[in-house]
Each structure stands twice: as structure tokens, then as C-alpha cells.
PDB file of C-alpha atoms and ligand atoms in Angstrom:
ATOM      1  CA  MET A   1       0.000   0.000   0.000  1.00  0.00           C
ATOM      2  CA  GLY A   2       1.166   3.554  -0.631  1.00  0.00           C
ATOM      3  CA  ASN A   3       0.587   6.631   1.433  1.00  0.00           C
ATOM      4  CA  SER A   4      -2.163   6.410   3.995  1.00  0.00           C
ATOM      5  CA  ASP A   5      -5.363   8.297   3.709  1.00  0.00           C
ATOM      6  CA  ILE A   6      -6.052  10.991   6.232  1.00  0.00           C
ATOM      7  CA  VAL A   7      -9.579  11.566   7.410  1.00  0.00           C
ATOM      8  CA  THR A   8     -10.655  13.904  10.157  1.00  0.00           C
ATOM      9  CA  SER A   9     -13.741  13.735  12.333  1.00  0.00           C
ATOM     10  CA  THR A  10     -14.804  17.203  11.375  1.00  0.00           C
ATOM     11  CA  VAL A  11     -14.078  17.226   7.657  1.00  0.00           C
ATOM     12  CA  PRO A  12     -14.639  13.808   6.093  1.00  0.00           C
ATOM     13  CA  PRO A  13     -13.487  13.549   2.504  1.00  0.00           C
ATOM     14  CA  ALA A  14     -16.240  14.352  -0.003  1.00  0.00           C
ATOM     15  CA  ILE A  15     -15.681  11.181  -2.000  1.00  0.00           C
ATOM     16  CA  PRO A  16     -14.810   7.966  -0.208  1.00  0.00           C
ATOM     17  CA  ASP A  17     -11.733   6.411  -1.708  1.00  0.00           C
ATOM     18  CA  ASP A  18     -11.170   2.707  -2.369  1.00  0.00           C
ATOM     19  CA  ARG A  19      -9.925   1.944   1.093  1.00  0.00           C
ATOM     20  CA  LEU A  20     -12.904   3.488   2.833  1.00  0.00           C
ATOM     21  CA  ARG A  21     -15.267   1.594   0.530  1.00  0.00           C
ATOM     22  CA  ASP A  22     -13.252  -1.515   1.349  1.00  0.00           C
ATOM     23  CA  LEU A  23     -13.743  -0.759   5.061  1.00  0.00           C
ATOM     24  CA  ALA A  24     -17.509  -0.476   4.566  1.00  0.00           C
ATOM     25  CA  ARG A  25     -17.799  -4.057   3.256  1.00  0.00           C
ATOM     26  CA  ARG A  26     -15.770  -5.742   6.014  1.00  0.00           C
ATOM     27  CA  ARG A  27     -17.604  -7.863   8.586  1.00  0.00           C
ATOM     28  CA  MET A  28     -15.182  -8.620  11.438  1.00  0.00           C
ATOM     29  CA  PHE A  29     -13.424  -5.986  13.529  1.00  0.00           C
ATOM     30  CA  PHE A  30     -10.444  -6.699  15.787  1.00  0.00           C
ATOM     31  CA  LEU A  31      -9.967  -3.801  18.182  1.00  0.00           C
ATOM     32  CA  ASP A  32      -7.069  -2.940  20.439  1.00  0.00           C
ATOM     33  CA  ARG A  33      -7.863  -1.782  23.951  1.00  0.00           C
ATOM     34  CA  ASP A  34      -5.345   0.705  25.425  1.00  0.00           C
ATOM     35  CA  GLY A  35      -5.013   3.789  23.277  1.00  0.00           C
ATOM     36  CA  THR A  36      -7.855   2.688  20.993  1.00  0.00           C
ATOM     37  CA  LEU A  37     -10.966   2.058  23.129  1.00  0.00           C
ATOM     38  CA  THR A  38      -9.680   3.295  26.479  1.00  0.00           C
ATOM     39  CA  LEU A  39      -6.977   5.424  28.025  1.00  0.00           C
ATOM     40  CA  ALA A  40      -6.200   5.632  31.731  1.00  0.00           C
ATOM     41  CA  GLU A  41      -9.140   3.324  32.571  1.00  0.00           C
ATOM     42  CA  ARG A  42     -11.581   5.587  30.752  1.00  0.00           C
ATOM     43  CA  LYS A  43     -13.459   5.243  27.526  1.00  0.00           C
ATOM     44  CA  LEU A  44     -12.096   7.326  24.671  1.00  0.00           C
ATOM     45  CA  PRO A  45     -14.496   9.586  22.729  1.00  0.00           C
ATOM     46  CA  PHE A  46     -16.766   7.931  20.122  1.00  0.00           C
ATOM     47  CA  VAL A  47     -16.275   4.422  21.571  1.00  0.00           C
ATOM     48  CA  ASP A  48     -19.940   3.940  22.472  1.00  0.00           C
ATOM     49  CA  GLU A  49     -21.096   5.148  19.066  1.00  0.00           C
ATOM     50  CA  PHE A  50     -18.495   3.006  17.343  1.00  0.00           C
ATOM     51  CA  LEU A  51     -19.463  -0.228  19.143  1.00  0.00           C
ATOM     52  CA  ALA A  52     -23.176   0.536  18.698  1.00  0.00           C
ATOM     53  CA  THR A  53     -22.677   1.093  14.959  1.00  0.00           C
ATOM     54  CA  LEU A  54     -20.826  -2.209  14.549  1.00  0.00           C
ATOM     55  CA  ARG A  55     -23.648  -4.020  16.335  1.00  0.00           C
ATOM     56  CA  ALA A  56     -26.422  -2.183  14.500  1.00  0.00           C
ATOM     57  CA  THR A  57     -24.867  -3.132  11.160  1.00  0.00           C
ATOM     58  CA  ASP A  58     -24.482  -6.790  12.191  1.00  0.00           C
ATOM     59  CA  ARG A  59     -20.682  -6.777  12.178  1.00  0.00           C
ATOM     60  CA  LYS A  60     -18.657  -8.985  14.534  1.00  0.00           C
ATOM     61  CA  LEU A  61     -16.257  -7.349  16.964  1.00  0.00           C
ATOM     62  CA  PHE A  62     -13.509  -8.618  19.237  1.00  0.00           C
ATOM     63  CA  VAL A  63     -11.148  -6.801  21.560  1.00  0.00           C
ATOM     64  CA  LEU A  64      -7.626  -8.197  21.358  1.00  0.00           C
ATOM     65  CA  THR A  65      -5.424  -7.493  24.329  1.00  0.00           C
ATOM     66  CA  ASN A  66      -1.867  -8.699  24.706  1.00  0.00           C
ATOM     67  CA  ASN A  67      -1.897  -7.816  28.423  1.00  0.00           C
ATOM     68  CA  SER A  68      -1.431 -11.193  30.125  1.00  0.00           C
ATOM     69  CA  SER A  69      -1.219  -9.717  33.629  1.00  0.00           C
ATOM     70  CA  LYS A  70      -4.977 -10.181  34.056  1.00  0.00           C
ATOM     71  CA  SER A  71      -7.249 -13.142  33.429  1.00  0.00           C
ATOM     72  CA  PRO A  72      -9.753 -12.906  30.556  1.00  0.00           C
ATOM     73  CA  ARG A  73     -12.557 -12.634  33.120  1.00  0.00           C
ATOM     74  CA  ARG A  74     -10.834  -9.715  34.869  1.00  0.00           C
ATOM     75  CA  HIS A  75     -10.333  -7.907  31.563  1.00  0.00           C
ATOM     76  CA  PHE A  76     -14.022  -8.356  30.802  1.00  0.00           C
ATOM     77  CA  GLU A  77     -15.040  -7.049  34.243  1.00  0.00           C
ATOM     78  CA  ASN A  78     -12.813  -3.994  33.733  1.00  0.00           C
ATOM     79  CA  PHE A  79     -14.497  -3.265  30.409  1.00  0.00           C
ATOM     80  CA  ARG A  80     -17.922  -3.516  31.978  1.00  0.00           C
ATOM     81  CA  ARG A  81     -16.873  -1.253  34.839  1.00  0.00           C
ATOM     82  CA  MET A  82     -15.780   1.350  32.304  1.00  0.00           C
ATOM     83  CA  GLY A  83     -19.182   1.042  30.674  1.00  0.00           C
ATOM     84  CA  LEU A  84     -18.122  -0.664  27.443  1.00  0.00           C
ATOM     85  CA  ASP A  85     -20.858  -2.681  25.784  1.00  0.00           C
ATOM     86  CA  LEU A  86     -18.909  -5.928  25.308  1.00  0.00           C
ATOM     87  CA  ARG A  87     -19.669  -9.599  25.861  1.00  0.00           C
ATOM     88  CA  GLU A  88     -17.233 -11.864  27.659  1.00  0.00           C
ATOM     89  CA  GLU A  89     -16.606 -13.981  24.558  1.00  0.00           C
ATOM     90  CA  GLU A  90     -15.644 -10.829  22.643  1.00  0.00           C
ATOM     91  CA  VAL A  91     -12.574 -10.254  24.832  1.00  0.00           C
ATOM     92  CA  LEU A  92      -9.512 -12.186  23.641  1.00  0.00           C
ATOM     93  CA  VAL A  93      -6.285 -12.207  25.699  1.00  0.00           C
ATOM     94  CA  SER A  94      -2.871 -13.429  24.493  1.00  0.00           C
ATOM     95  CA  ILE A  95      -2.711 -16.109  27.184  1.00  0.00           C
ATOM     96  CA  GLN A  96      -5.681 -17.934  25.620  1.00  0.00           C
ATOM     97  CA  PRO A  97      -3.938 -18.914  22.339  1.00  0.00           C
ATOM     98  CA  ALA A  98      -0.801 -19.670  24.387  1.00  0.00           C
ATOM     99  CA  LEU A  99      -2.670 -22.180  26.558  1.00  0.00           C
ATOM    100  CA  ALA A 100      -4.518 -23.603  23.530  1.00  0.00           C
ATOM    101  CA  PHE A 101      -1.168 -24.229  21.827  1.00  0.00           C
ATOM    102  CA  LEU A 102       0.402 -25.853  24.895  1.00  0.00           C
ATOM    103  CA  ARG A 103      -2.673 -28.023  25.441  1.00  0.00           C
ATOM    104  CA  ALA A 104      -2.540 -29.177  21.802  1.00  0.00           C
ATOM    105  CA  GLU A 105       1.140 -30.023  22.315  1.00  0.00           C
ATOM    106  CA  GLY A 106       0.263 -32.067  25.385  1.00  0.00           C
ATOM    107  CA  ALA A 107       2.273 -29.732  27.626  1.00  0.00           C
ATOM    108  CA  THR A 108       0.260 -29.349  30.825  1.00  0.00           C
ATOM    109  CA  ARG A 109       3.215 -29.324  33.267  1.00  0.00           C
ATOM    110  CA  LEU A 110       4.544 -25.785  33.123  1.00  0.00           C
ATOM    111  CA  HIS A 111       7.007 -23.465  34.678  1.00  0.00           C
ATOM    112  CA  LEU A 112       4.770 -20.399  34.569  1.00  0.00           C
ATOM    113  CA  VAL A 113       6.091 -16.902  35.213  1.00  0.00           C
ATOM    114  CA  ALA A 114       2.970 -14.953  36.175  1.00  0.00           C
ATOM    115  CA  ASN A 115       1.346 -13.016  38.981  1.00  0.00           C
ATOM    116  CA  ALA A 116      -0.940 -14.756  41.495  1.00  0.00           C
ATOM    117  CA  GLU A 117      -4.178 -13.970  39.650  1.00  0.00           C
ATOM    118  CA  VAL A 118      -2.978 -15.311  36.312  1.00  0.00           C
ATOM    119  CA  THR A 119      -1.363 -18.327  37.972  1.00  0.00           C
ATOM    120  CA  GLU A 120      -4.755 -19.189  39.450  1.00  0.00           C
ATOM    121  CA  TYR A 121      -6.409 -18.739  36.033  1.00  0.00           C
ATOM    122  CA  VAL A 122      -3.854 -21.073  34.392  1.00  0.00           C
ATOM    123  CA  ARG A 123      -4.403 -23.650  37.127  1.00  0.00           C
ATOM    124  CA  SER A 124      -8.190 -23.404  36.590  1.00  0.00           C
ATOM    125  CA  GLU A 125      -7.591 -24.212  32.906  1.00  0.00           C
ATOM    126  CA  GLY A 126      -6.125 -27.597  33.868  1.00  0.00           C
ATOM    127  CA  PHE A 127      -2.381 -26.839  33.909  1.00  0.00           C
ATOM    128  CA  ASP A 128       0.191 -27.359  36.642  1.00  0.00           C
ATOM    129  CA  PRO A 129       1.816 -23.909  36.744  1.00  0.00           C
ATOM    130  CA  ALA A 130       4.750 -24.938  38.974  1.00  0.00           C
ATOM    131  CA  ALA A 131       5.806 -28.431  37.871  1.00  0.00           C
ATOM    132  CA  ASP A 132       9.137 -29.837  39.077  1.00  0.00           C
ATOM    133  CA  ASP A 133       9.737 -31.296  35.605  1.00  0.00           C
ATOM    134  CA  PRO A 134       8.046 -28.738  33.310  1.00  0.00           C
ATOM    135  CA  GLN A 135       7.388 -29.555  29.661  1.00  0.00           C
ATOM    136  CA  ALA A 136       7.435 -25.855  28.823  1.00  0.00           C
ATOM    137  CA  VAL A 137       8.255 -22.438  30.260  1.00  0.00           C
ATOM    138  CA  LEU A 138       5.523 -19.844  29.731  1.00  0.00           C
ATOM    139  CA  LEU A 139       6.401 -16.221  30.411  1.00  0.00           C
ATOM    140  CA  THR A 140       3.537 -13.753  30.908  1.00  0.00           C
ATOM    141  CA  TYR A 141       3.429 -10.063  31.820  1.00  0.00           C
ATOM    142  CA  ASP A 142       4.214 -10.764  35.464  1.00  0.00           C
ATOM    143  CA  THR A 143       3.441  -7.680  37.546  1.00  0.00           C
ATOM    144  CA  GLU A 144       4.930  -9.449  40.573  1.00  0.00           C
ATOM    145  CA  ILE A 145       8.277 -10.365  39.001  1.00  0.00           C
ATOM    146  CA  HIS A 146      11.370 -10.370  41.235  1.00  0.00           C
ATOM    147  CA  TYR A 147      14.962 -11.575  41.068  1.00  0.00           C
ATOM    148  CA  GLY A 148      14.190 -15.015  42.481  1.00  0.00           C
ATOM    149  CA  LYS A 149      11.688 -15.586  39.646  1.00  0.00           C
ATOM    150  CA  LEU A 150      14.315 -14.571  37.099  1.00  0.00           C
ATOM    151  CA  LEU A 151      16.792 -17.056  38.629  1.00  0.00           C
ATOM    152  CA  ALA A 152      14.237 -19.898  38.483  1.00  0.00           C
ATOM    153  CA  LEU A 153      13.350 -18.984  34.895  1.00  0.00           C
ATOM    154  CA  VAL A 154      17.000 -18.933  33.839  1.00  0.00           C
ATOM    155  CA  ALA A 155      17.627 -22.292  35.552  1.00  0.00           C
ATOM    156  CA  HIS A 156      14.854 -23.997  33.558  1.00  0.00           C
ATOM    157  CA  LEU A 157      15.954 -22.394  30.305  1.00  0.00           C
ATOM    158  CA  ARG A 158      19.583 -23.446  30.848  1.00  0.00           C
ATOM    159  CA  ARG A 159      18.307 -27.030  31.123  1.00  0.00           C
ATOM    160  CA  GLY A 160      16.697 -26.625  27.697  1.00  0.00           C
ATOM    161  CA  VAL A 161      13.008 -26.494  28.639  1.00  0.00           C
ATOM    162  CA  PRO A 162      11.091 -25.066  25.623  1.00  0.00           C
ATOM    163  CA  TYR A 163      10.521 -21.341  26.109  1.00  0.00           C
ATOM    164  CA  TYR A 164       7.307 -19.528  25.168  1.00  0.00           C
ATOM    165  CA  ALA A 165       6.012 -16.033  25.918  1.00  0.00           C
ATOM    166  CA  THR A 166       2.449 -14.771  25.642  1.00  0.00           C
ATOM    167  CA  HIS A 167       3.363 -11.579  23.746  1.00  0.00           C
ATOM    168  CA  VAL A 168       6.162  -9.152  22.915  1.00  0.00           C
ATOM    169  CA  ASP A 169       5.191  -5.660  24.117  1.00  0.00           C
ATOM    170  CA  VAL A 170       8.117  -3.823  25.692  1.00  0.00           C
ATOM    171  CA  VAL A 171       6.113  -1.245  27.616  1.00  0.00           C
ATOM    172  CA  CYS A 172       2.587  -0.963  28.989  1.00  0.00           C
ATOM    173  CA  PRO A 173       0.866   2.439  28.913  1.00  0.00           C
ATOM    174  CA  THR A 174      -0.373   3.868  32.230  1.00  0.00           C
ATOM    175  CA  PRO A 175      -1.802   7.267  33.164  1.00  0.00           C
ATOM    176  CA  ASP A 176       1.640   8.212  34.479  1.00  0.00           C
ATOM    177  CA  GLY A 177       3.537   7.004  31.422  1.00  0.00           C
ATOM    178  CA  PRO A 178       4.972   3.706  30.198  1.00  0.00           C
ATOM    179  CA  VAL A 179       5.995   0.916  32.610  1.00  0.00           C
ATOM    180  CA  PRO A 180       8.017  -2.252  31.829  1.00  0.00           C
ATOM    181  CA  ASP A 181       5.981  -4.999  30.111  1.00  0.00           C
ATOM    182  CA  ILE A 182       6.959  -8.576  29.215  1.00  0.00           C
ATOM    183  CA  GLY A 183       9.357  -7.422  26.489  1.00  0.00           C
ATOM    184  CA  THR A 184      11.796  -6.102  29.086  1.00  0.00           C
ATOM    185  CA  THR A 185      11.964  -9.574  30.653  1.00  0.00           C
ATOM    186  CA  ILE A 186      12.371 -11.169  27.227  1.00  0.00           C
ATOM    187  CA  ARG A 187      15.332  -8.831  26.686  1.00  0.00           C
ATOM    188  CA  THR A 188      16.765  -9.645  30.113  1.00  0.00           C
ATOM    189  CA  ILE A 189      16.764 -13.349  29.210  1.00  0.00           C
ATOM    190  CA  GLU A 190      18.212 -12.609  25.793  1.00  0.00           C
ATOM    191  CA  MET A 191      21.037 -10.604  27.373  1.00  0.00           C
ATOM    192  CA  THR A 192      21.638 -13.340  29.957  1.00  0.00           C
ATOM    193  CA  LEU A 193      21.412 -16.516  27.853  1.00  0.00           C
ATOM    194  CA  GLY A 194      21.118 -15.340  24.238  1.00  0.00           C
ATOM    195  CA  LEU A 195      17.714 -17.048  24.090  1.00  0.00           C
ATOM    196  CA  LEU A 196      14.460 -15.775  22.616  1.00  0.00           C
ATOM    197  CA  PRO A 197      11.019 -17.408  22.956  1.00  0.00           C
ATOM    198  CA  ILE A 198      10.355 -20.178  20.421  1.00  0.00           C
ATOM    199  CA  ARG A 199       6.960 -18.648  19.858  1.00  0.00           C
ATOM    200  CA  THR A 200       4.724 -15.803  21.043  1.00  0.00           C
ATOM    201  CA  PHE A 201       0.928 -15.665  20.780  1.00  0.00           C
ATOM    202  CA  GLY A 202      -0.504 -12.161  21.108  1.00  0.00           C
ATOM    203  CA  LYS A 203      -0.544  -9.500  18.403  1.00  0.00           C
ATOM    204  CA  PRO A 204       1.136  -9.585  15.845  1.00  0.00           C
ATOM    205  CA  ALA A 205       0.888 -13.424  15.721  1.00  0.00           C
ATOM    206  CA  HIS A 206      -1.809 -14.419  13.211  1.00  0.00           C
ATOM    207  CA  GLU A 207      -2.710 -17.382  15.444  1.00  0.00           C
ATOM    208  CA  PHE A 208      -4.374 -14.858  17.754  1.00  0.00           C
ATOM    209  CA  VAL A 209      -7.162 -14.147  15.251  1.00  0.00           C
ATOM    210  CA  ARG A 210      -7.248 -17.108  12.869  1.00  0.00           C
ATOM    211  CA  PRO A 211      -9.373 -19.404  15.122  1.00  0.00           C
ATOM    212  CA  THR A 212     -11.971 -16.631  15.506  1.00  0.00           C
ATOM    213  CA  LEU A 213     -12.149 -16.058  11.741  1.00  0.00           C
ATOM    214  CA  ASP A 214     -12.391 -19.810  11.142  1.00  0.00           C
ATOM    215  CA  ALA A 215     -15.171 -20.154  13.717  1.00  0.00           C
ATOM    216  CA  HIS A 216     -17.253 -17.607  11.771  1.00  0.00           C
ATOM    217  CA  GLY A 217     -16.389 -18.913   8.324  1.00  0.00           C
ATOM    218  CA  LEU A 218     -14.530 -15.700   7.502  1.00  0.00           C
ATOM    219  CA  GLY A 219     -11.045 -14.944   6.197  1.00  0.00           C
ATOM    220  CA  PHE A 220      -8.468 -12.194   6.604  1.00  0.00           C
ATOM    221  CA  GLY A 221     -10.078 -10.382   3.656  1.00  0.00           C
ATOM    222  CA  ASP A 222     -13.255  -9.929   5.726  1.00  0.00           C
ATOM    223  CA  ALA A 223     -11.420  -8.430   8.702  1.00  0.00           C
ATOM    224  CA  VAL A 224     -10.187  -5.087   9.969  1.00  0.00           C
ATOM    225  CA  VAL A 225      -7.639  -4.494  12.704  1.00  0.00           C
ATOM    226  CA  ILE A 226      -7.731  -1.164  14.525  1.00  0.00           C
ATOM    227  CA  GLY A 227      -5.085  -0.058  17.014  1.00  0.00           C
ATOM    228  CA  ASP A 228      -2.573   2.525  18.151  1.00  0.00           C
ATOM    229  CA  ARG A 229       0.667   0.499  18.204  1.00  0.00           C
ATOM    230  CA  LEU A 230       2.681  -0.140  15.055  1.00  0.00           C
ATOM    231  CA  TYR A 231       4.703  -3.238  15.980  1.00  0.00           C
ATOM    232  CA  THR A 232       1.735  -5.189  17.402  1.00  0.00           C
ATOM    233  CA  ASP A 233      -1.665  -3.939  16.150  1.00  0.00           C
ATOM    234  CA  LEU A 234      -0.664  -2.828  12.670  1.00  0.00           C
ATOM    235  CA  GLU A 235       1.923  -5.555  12.193  1.00  0.00           C
ATOM    236  CA  LEU A 236      -0.880  -8.098  12.757  1.00  0.00           C
ATOM    237  CA  ALA A 237      -2.243  -7.180   9.328  1.00  0.00           C
ATOM    238  CA  SER A 238       1.043  -7.570   7.477  1.00  0.00           C
ATOM    239  CA  GLY A 239       1.284 -10.610   5.262  1.00  0.00           C
ATOM    240  CA  THR A 240      -2.542 -10.829   5.157  1.00  0.00           C
ATOM    241  CA  ASP A 241      -5.293  -8.917   3.395  1.00  0.00           C
ATOM    242  CA  MET A 242      -6.703  -7.623   6.655  1.00  0.00           C
ATOM    243  CA  LEU A 243      -7.350  -3.883   6.492  1.00  0.00           C
ATOM    244  CA  SER A 244      -5.239  -2.010   9.063  1.00  0.00           C
ATOM    245  CA  ILE A 245      -6.317   1.227  10.693  1.00  0.00           C
ATOM    246  CA  LEU A 246      -4.146   3.386  12.943  1.00  0.00           C
ATOM    247  CA  VAL A 247      -5.926   5.627  15.457  1.00  0.00           C
ATOM    248  CA  LEU A 248      -3.892   8.553  16.732  1.00  0.00           C
ATOM    249  CA  THR A 249      -5.476   8.411  20.211  1.00  0.00           C
ATOM    250  CA  GLY A 250      -2.650   6.325  21.705  1.00  0.00           C
ATOM    251  CA  GLU A 251       1.097   6.011  21.512  1.00  0.00           C
ATOM    252  CA  THR A 252       1.767   6.569  17.811  1.00  0.00           C
ATOM    253  CA  THR A 253       1.962  10.022  16.278  1.00  0.00           C
ATOM    254  CA  ARG A 254       1.361  10.772  12.627  1.00  0.00           C
ATOM    255  CA  ALA A 255       5.094  11.543  12.256  1.00  0.00           C
ATOM    256  CA  ALA A 256       6.117   8.235  13.880  1.00  0.00           C
ATOM    257  CA  HIS A 257       3.810   6.371  11.506  1.00  0.00           C
ATOM    258  CA  ASP A 258       5.224   8.149   8.478  1.00  0.00           C
ATOM    259  CA  GLN A 259       8.776   7.217   9.502  1.00  0.00           C
ATOM    260  CA  SER A 260       7.891   3.587  10.283  1.00  0.00           C
ATOM    261  CA  ALA A 261       8.369   0.584   8.008  1.00  0.00           C
ATOM    262  CA  VAL A 262       4.974  -0.662   9.248  1.00  0.00           C
ATOM    263  CA  LYS A 263       2.254   1.346   7.523  1.00  0.00           C
ATOM    264  CA  ALA A 264      -1.483   1.434   8.170  1.00  0.00           C
ATOM    265  CA  ASP A 265      -3.927   1.276   5.283  1.00  0.00           C
ATOM    266  CA  ILE A 266      -5.898   4.109   6.886  1.00  0.00           C
ATOM    267  CA  VAL A 267      -4.877   6.666   9.532  1.00  0.00           C
ATOM    268  CA  VAL A 268      -7.584   8.485  11.506  1.00  0.00           C
ATOM    269  CA  PRO A 269      -7.465  10.836  14.485  1.00  0.00           C
ATOM    270  CA  ASP A 270     -10.022   8.743  16.395  1.00  0.00           C
ATOM    271  CA  LEU A 271     -12.757   6.112  15.972  1.00  0.00           C
ATOM    272  CA  GLY A 272     -15.336   8.836  15.287  1.00  0.00           C
ATOM    273  CA  ALA A 273     -13.763   9.452  11.896  1.00  0.00           C
ATOM    274  CA  LEU A 274     -14.716   5.925  10.815  1.00  0.00           C
ATOM    275  CA  LEU A 275     -18.404   6.185  11.709  1.00  0.00           C
ATOM    276  CA  PRO A 276     -19.631   7.655   8.391  1.00  0.00           C
ATOM    277  CA  TRP A 277     -18.173   4.661   6.524  1.00  0.00           C
ATOM    278  CA  LEU A 278     -19.803   1.986   8.678  1.00  0.00           C
ATOM    279  CA  GLU A 279     -23.476   2.835   8.318  1.00  0.00           C
TER     280      GLU A 279
HETATM  281 MG1   MG B 301      -2.860   0.001  22.313  1.00  0.00          MG
END
């Protein structure tokens, strides 16, 4: 794709171009959370109208969050508390495809690096999160990480236990600014042992969305991904014919997008700018 199309909420283009017409025909929407639907635990402008329009026009929607420091149920409860009209099955978290993969591999004895809440969730899914002889190491965004956990992780990896991580994000946005996410631990391990995860499961891994498309009999060409982060949300669309939309309500500026190798098909200031093309 060439240069992105700029649309503003206040002055929509008089004639929709090919990409906006393409948007209008798509049936499944994968939405990022932080910086796209919410910021600092609050709904961003136009979110209610946007979700209502998708539902009124019989489109499917899913929120994709890489943040594996909360269980899927907790993410859903947070959305409801913020007043977002979502159903529990519409919230997809990176740990879900990770556990589905491990289960399919027959790896239920894990060395899990996770906080207490997520450890309990993993246990409730039928895994042993602290096996003496783990079949796999699974790293999550552990908000209770400490040096002893790093030592135990390194010990298992030195013994050659297969190493997986739920996602790749380096920082997590907060109202006060970015804080270290899982990617900083991945880099710590890389600097210590020269090892990277065999596989990751959140955005931009296509495995995060493919089962959902399959379940609805749809393909990448029916789908749209909307987000604020280039190397996860927008990268998810690369190598597919998903339509990618960058919203400028989060961490990426117009200038950063223009300088990036990862380009969105459409760039908009906010979700409101898309509303005219979804009716
Ligand atoms: Mg985001």
C-alpha cells in the first residue's frame, strides 16, 4: 500500500476512496484496547457510538489485548466497569492462544512466570503452573516479578526447557507514562542466555485471530484491525489482506507512523472518523 489516507472527524473527505469503501464491506473488527478504546481506565471519545454502529450493522467485533497480567474474566469485568458494551466472549487475551497451543502439544506441566491472579487462572484451565519437571516455560506479563523468579526462569531455560512467551510488548501504557511490560523480561533473558522465545501468541501473531475467523467462516479479507501500536496492532495485518487502521489516540503520532516501516492502510485521528463509513 502507498501513502495512507487521512480523514478527520470534522471534515470527512467528499468522496470515499477505495480503502474506505473496502472498510464499509468488512464484517469482522479486531480492536485494540489501550489507546484505541480506552486510556487511563476511561473510555475514549466515540467508543460507544463506534461499538453501537458495529452491532447495529451486524458486524462482529472482538477486543484483542496482549496484556497477560490479568485473566480474561478480569479484563471483561474492567471493560464492563468502564461502561463498554462488550460480551465476555468478545474479549480475547494473548494467554488464551498460548494455553490452547500448549494443550494441543500435550504440555500441561509448566514453569509459569505470572502473577498470582494469572497463575490461578492457568491452574483453573487444567495446567500445573509450577511443575518440578516442566514440559514448557511460559512467560507472561508478570506484575509481581522479582529476582528469584528470574533465577528460576533462567535455571529452567539453561536445562533446555522449551521457552514460550504470551506476547512481545516492551512497555505498557499507564496514566503516568509507560511501565516495563513482558518485552523487558524477554530482553533480560536474551542478554543473559542469548535465548528468545520459540513462539509468542498475542498480536502480531496471526494465530491470535485465525481461530476466531475460522469459527465464523470468515477470512483475513473480511477483517479489519484497529489499534494505536505499530509493531503489534498494525503488524498483525502484514502478510494478510486484513485492512489495518491506525488511530492517533494512543502512543503513535502521525510523524512516527510516516517514519515507520509498518504502515497502516488508513490513519484516523479517532474512531469517530470511521463512523460515516460503517453505516
Ligand atoms: Mg494500544
